[in-house]
Tab-separated table of C-alpha atoms in Angstrom:
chain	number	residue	atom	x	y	z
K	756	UNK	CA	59.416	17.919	-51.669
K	757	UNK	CA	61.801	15.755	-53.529
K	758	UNK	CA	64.341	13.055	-52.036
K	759	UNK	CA	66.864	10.765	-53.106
K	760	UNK	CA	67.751	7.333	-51.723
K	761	UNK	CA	70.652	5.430	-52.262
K	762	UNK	CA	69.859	1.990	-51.579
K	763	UNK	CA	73.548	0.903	-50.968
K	764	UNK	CA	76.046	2.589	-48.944
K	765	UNK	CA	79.038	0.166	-50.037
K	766	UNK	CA	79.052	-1.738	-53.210
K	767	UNK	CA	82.413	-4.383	-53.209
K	768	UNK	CA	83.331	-5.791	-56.690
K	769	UNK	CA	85.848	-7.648	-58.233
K	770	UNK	CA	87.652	-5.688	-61.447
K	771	UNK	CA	86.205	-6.929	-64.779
K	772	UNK	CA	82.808	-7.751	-63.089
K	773	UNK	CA	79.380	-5.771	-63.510
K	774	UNK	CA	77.927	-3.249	-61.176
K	775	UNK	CA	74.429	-1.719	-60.563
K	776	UNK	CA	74.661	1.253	-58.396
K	777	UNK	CA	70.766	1.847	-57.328
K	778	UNK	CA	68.901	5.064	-57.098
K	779	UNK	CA	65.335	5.851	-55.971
K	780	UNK	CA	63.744	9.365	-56.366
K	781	UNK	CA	60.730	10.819	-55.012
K	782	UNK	CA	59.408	13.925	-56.760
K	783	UNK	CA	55.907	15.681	-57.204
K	784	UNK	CA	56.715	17.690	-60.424
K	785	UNK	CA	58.652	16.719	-63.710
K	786	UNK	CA	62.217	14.828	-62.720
K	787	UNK	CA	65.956	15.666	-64.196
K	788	UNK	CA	67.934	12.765	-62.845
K	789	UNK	CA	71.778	12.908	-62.357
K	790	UNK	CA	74.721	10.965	-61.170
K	791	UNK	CA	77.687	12.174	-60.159
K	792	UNK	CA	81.539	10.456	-59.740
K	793	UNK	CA	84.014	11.802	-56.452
K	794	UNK	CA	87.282	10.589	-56.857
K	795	UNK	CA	89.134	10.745	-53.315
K	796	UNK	CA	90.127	14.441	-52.348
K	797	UNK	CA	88.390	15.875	-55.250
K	798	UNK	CA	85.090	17.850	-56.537
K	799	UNK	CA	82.660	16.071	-58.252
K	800	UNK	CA	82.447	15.416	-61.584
K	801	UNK	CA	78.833	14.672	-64.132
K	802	UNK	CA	78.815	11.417	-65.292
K	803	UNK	CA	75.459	11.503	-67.015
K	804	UNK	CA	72.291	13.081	-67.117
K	805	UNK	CA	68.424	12.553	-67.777
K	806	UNK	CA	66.433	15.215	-68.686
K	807	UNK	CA	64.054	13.947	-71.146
K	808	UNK	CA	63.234	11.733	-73.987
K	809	UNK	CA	65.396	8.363	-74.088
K	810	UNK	CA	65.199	6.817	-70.298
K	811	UNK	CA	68.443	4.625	-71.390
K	812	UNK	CA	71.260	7.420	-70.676
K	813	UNK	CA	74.713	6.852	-71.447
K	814	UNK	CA	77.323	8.668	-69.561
K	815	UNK	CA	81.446	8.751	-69.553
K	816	UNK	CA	83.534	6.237	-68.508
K	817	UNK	CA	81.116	3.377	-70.267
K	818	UNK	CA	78.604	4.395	-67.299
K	819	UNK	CA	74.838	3.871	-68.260
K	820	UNK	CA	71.283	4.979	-66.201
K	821	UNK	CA	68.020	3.994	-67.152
K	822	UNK	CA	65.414	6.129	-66.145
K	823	UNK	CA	62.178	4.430	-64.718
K	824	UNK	CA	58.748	6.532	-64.103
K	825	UNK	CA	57.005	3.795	-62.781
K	826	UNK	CA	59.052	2.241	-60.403
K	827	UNK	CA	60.694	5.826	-59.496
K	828	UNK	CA	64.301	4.880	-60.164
K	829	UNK	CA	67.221	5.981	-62.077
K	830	UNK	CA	70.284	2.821	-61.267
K	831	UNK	CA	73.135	3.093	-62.447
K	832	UNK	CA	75.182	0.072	-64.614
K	833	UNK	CA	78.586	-0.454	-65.806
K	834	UNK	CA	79.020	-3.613	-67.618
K	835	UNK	CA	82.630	-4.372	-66.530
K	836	UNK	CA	84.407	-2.333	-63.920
K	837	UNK	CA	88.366	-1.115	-63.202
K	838	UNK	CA	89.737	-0.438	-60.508
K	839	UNK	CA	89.831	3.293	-61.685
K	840	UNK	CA	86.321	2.990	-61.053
K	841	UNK	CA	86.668	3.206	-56.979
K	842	UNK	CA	85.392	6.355	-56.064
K	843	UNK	CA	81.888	8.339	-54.182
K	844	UNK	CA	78.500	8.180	-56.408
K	845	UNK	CA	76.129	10.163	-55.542
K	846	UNK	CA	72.598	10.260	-57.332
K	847	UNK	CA	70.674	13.679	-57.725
K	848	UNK	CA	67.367	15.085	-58.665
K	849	UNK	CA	66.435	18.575	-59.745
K	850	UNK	CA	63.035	20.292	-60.198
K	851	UNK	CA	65.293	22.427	-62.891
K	852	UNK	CA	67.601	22.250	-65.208
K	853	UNK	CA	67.915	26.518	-65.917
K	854	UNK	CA	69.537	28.352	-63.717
K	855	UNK	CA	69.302	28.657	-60.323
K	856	UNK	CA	67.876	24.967	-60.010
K	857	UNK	CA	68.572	23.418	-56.755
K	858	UNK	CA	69.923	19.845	-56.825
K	859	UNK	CA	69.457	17.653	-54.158
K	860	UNK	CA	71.535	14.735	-53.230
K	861	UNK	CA	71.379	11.064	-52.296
K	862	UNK	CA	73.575	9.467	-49.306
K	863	UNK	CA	76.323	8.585	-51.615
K	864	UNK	CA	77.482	4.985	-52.348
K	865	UNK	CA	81.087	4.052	-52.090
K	866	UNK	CA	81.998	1.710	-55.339
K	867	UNK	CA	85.268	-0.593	-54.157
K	868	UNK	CA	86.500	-2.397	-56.893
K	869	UNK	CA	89.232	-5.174	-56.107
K	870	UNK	CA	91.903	-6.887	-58.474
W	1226	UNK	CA	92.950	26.774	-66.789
W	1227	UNK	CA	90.976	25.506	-63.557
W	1228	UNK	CA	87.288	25.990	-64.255
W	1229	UNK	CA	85.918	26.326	-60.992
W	1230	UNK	CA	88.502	27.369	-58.709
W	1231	UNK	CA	88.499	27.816	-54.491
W	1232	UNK	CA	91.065	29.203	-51.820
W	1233	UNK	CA	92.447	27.770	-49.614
W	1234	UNK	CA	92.297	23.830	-50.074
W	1235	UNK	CA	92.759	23.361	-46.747
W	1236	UNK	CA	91.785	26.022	-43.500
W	1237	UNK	CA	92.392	25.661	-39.962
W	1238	UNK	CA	91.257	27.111	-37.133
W	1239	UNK	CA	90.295	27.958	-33.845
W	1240	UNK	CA	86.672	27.859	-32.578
W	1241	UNK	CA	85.676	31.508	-32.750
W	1242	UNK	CA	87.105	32.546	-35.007
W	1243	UNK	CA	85.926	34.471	-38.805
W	1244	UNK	CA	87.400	33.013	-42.442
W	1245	UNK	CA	86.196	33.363	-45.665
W	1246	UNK	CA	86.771	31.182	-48.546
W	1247	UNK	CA	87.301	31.773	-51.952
W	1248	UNK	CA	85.819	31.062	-55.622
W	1249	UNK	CA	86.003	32.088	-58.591
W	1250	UNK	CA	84.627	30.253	-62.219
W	1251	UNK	CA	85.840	31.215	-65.722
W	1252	UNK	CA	82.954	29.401	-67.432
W	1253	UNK	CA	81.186	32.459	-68.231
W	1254	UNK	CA	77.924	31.111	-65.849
W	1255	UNK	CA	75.466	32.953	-64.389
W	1256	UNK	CA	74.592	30.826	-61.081
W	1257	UNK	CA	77.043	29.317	-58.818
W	1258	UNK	CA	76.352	27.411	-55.649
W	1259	UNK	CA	78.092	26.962	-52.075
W	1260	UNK	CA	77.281	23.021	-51.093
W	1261	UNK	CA	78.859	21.290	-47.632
W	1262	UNK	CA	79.530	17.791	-47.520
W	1263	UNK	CA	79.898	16.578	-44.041
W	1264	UNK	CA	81.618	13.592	-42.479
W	1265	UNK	CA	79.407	11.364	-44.101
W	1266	UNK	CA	80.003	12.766	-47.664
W	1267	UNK	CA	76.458	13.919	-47.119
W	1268	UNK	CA	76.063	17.259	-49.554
W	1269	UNK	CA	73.752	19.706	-49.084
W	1270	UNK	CA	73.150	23.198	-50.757
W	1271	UNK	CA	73.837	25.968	-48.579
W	1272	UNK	CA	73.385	28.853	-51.347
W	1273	UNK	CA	73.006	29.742	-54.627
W	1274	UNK	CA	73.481	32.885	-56.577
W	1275	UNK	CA	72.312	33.485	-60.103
W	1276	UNK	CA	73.761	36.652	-61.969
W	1277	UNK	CA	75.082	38.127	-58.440
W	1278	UNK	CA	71.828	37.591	-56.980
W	1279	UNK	CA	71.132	35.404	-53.813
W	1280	UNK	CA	68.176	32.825	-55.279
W	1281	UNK	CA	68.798	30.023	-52.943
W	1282	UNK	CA	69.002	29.976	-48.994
W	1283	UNK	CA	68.649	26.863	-47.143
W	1284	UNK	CA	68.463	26.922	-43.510
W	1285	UNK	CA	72.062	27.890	-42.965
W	1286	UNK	CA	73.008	29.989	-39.543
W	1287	UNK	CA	73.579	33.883	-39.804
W	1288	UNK	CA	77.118	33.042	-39.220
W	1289	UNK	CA	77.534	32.191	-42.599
W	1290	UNK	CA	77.677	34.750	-45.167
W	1291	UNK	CA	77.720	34.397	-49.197
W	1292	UNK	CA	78.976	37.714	-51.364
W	1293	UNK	CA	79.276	37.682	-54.943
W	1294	UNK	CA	81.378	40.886	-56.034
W	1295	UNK	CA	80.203	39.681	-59.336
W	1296	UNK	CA	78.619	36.904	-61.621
W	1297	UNK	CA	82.133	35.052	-62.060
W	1298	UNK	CA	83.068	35.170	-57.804
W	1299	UNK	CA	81.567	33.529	-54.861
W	1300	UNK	CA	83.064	33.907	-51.492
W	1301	UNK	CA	81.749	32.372	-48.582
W	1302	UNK	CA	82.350	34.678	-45.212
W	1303	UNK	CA	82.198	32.261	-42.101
W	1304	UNK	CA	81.682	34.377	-38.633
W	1305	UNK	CA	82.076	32.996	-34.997
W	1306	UNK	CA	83.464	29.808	-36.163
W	1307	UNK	CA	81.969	26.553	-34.295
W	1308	UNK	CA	83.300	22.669	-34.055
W	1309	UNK	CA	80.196	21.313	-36.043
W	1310	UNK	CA	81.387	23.854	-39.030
W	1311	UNK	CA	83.847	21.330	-39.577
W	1312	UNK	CA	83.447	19.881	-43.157
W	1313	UNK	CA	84.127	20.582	-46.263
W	1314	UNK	CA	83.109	23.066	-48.590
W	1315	UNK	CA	82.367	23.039	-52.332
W	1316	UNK	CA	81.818	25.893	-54.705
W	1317	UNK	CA	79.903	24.764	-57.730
W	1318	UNK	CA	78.757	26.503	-61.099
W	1319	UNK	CA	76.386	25.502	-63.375
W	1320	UNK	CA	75.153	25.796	-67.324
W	1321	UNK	CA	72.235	23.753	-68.980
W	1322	UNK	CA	71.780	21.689	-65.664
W	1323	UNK	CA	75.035	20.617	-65.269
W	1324	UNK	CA	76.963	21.614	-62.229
W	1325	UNK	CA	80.923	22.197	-62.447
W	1326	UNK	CA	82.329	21.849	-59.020
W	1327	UNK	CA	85.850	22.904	-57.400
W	1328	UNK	CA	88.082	20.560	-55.615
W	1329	UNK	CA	86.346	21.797	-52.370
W	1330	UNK	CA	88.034	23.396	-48.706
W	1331	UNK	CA	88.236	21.420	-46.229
W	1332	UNK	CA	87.446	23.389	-42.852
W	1333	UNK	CA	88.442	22.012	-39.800
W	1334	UNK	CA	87.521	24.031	-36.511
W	1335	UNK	CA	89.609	23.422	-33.549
């Protein structure tokens, strides 16, 4: 069965500053890795994706992932934050990316950033 | 020009009671997906339909009914409505593993 864990359920930062948002999968068949971004009172929206080749992932919004087999992670990094950047992430693995694949979600980790 | 699109926004009720929710996509996709997030922002797939056909059923109570009329609707037929129903509700499509979700319903039961 697969699993996600978000290792942090709050992550406080000051604007400018960098941010790791961490990730930890557990899977028994081939991985496609995903984060997603909830702004308050809305649906979520892809912010990048790993399916295969590159484990370095760059998403929107100058978000990055790096994909890593043998330690069974897929953290997220931003190198200098805004405060537009306060929202949900959630982390999500898939045994599929056709159609009909079920994703399954992590806990969520709420990013705060502060001026 | 919404891409994923569900009615109402908000819904409530009284404990009891039936309500169905709305969606519709105009991304052309075959599969869409009901998910609940609870309290917690916990999400969790309830359903998922691929080309009108139910693929996906999680352990989700009778009560809860999906019907796709076709591949670009999913509605989401709630009987017998009970407190712990309370959440709230996203409708989600998806193409080339990437899921397009609506701004979600939030349900509260009275």
């Amino acid at each position: 069965a697969q699993s996600v864990t978000q290792l942090d359920s709050q992550v406080p930062v000051f604007e400018e500053a960098p941010v790791e948002l961490r990730c930890n999968y557990s899977s028994s068949v081939s991985v496609y890795l995903f984060w997603y971004v909830q702004y308050p009172n809305q649906g979520l929206q892809l912010l990048l994706k790993y399916l295969s080749g590159s484990t370095l992932v760059k998403g929107i919004n100058g978000f990055e992932a790096e994909f890593n087999k043998s330690q069974t992670s897929f953290h997220l990094r931003k190198p200098s934050v805004h405060i537009s950047d306060t929202a949900e992430y959630f982390c999500a693995v898939s045994d599929s990316y056709n159609q009909g694949g079920k994703l399954i979600f992590g806990q969520g980790t709420e990013l705060s950033v502060k001026p | 020009d919404t891409a994923v699109s569900q009615t109402p926004k908000y819904l409530v009720t009284q404990m009891g009671n039936d309500k169905s929710i709305k969606c519709e996509q105009n991304l052309g996709h075959d599969t869409m997906y009901w998910y609940k997030q609870d309290s917690k922002k916990f999400l969790k797939i309830m359903f998922s339909y691929n080309n009108k056909e139910l693929i996906i059923n999680e352990t989700v109570p009778n009560r809860f009914s999906p019907k796709s009329p076709d591949k670009a609707h999913l509605n989401l037929h709630i009987n017998s409505l009970e407190l712990g129903d309370s959440a709230v509700y996203f409708c989600a499509s998806s193409q080339g593993g990437k899921l397009f979700f609506g701004s979600g319903t939030q349900l509260s039961v009275l």
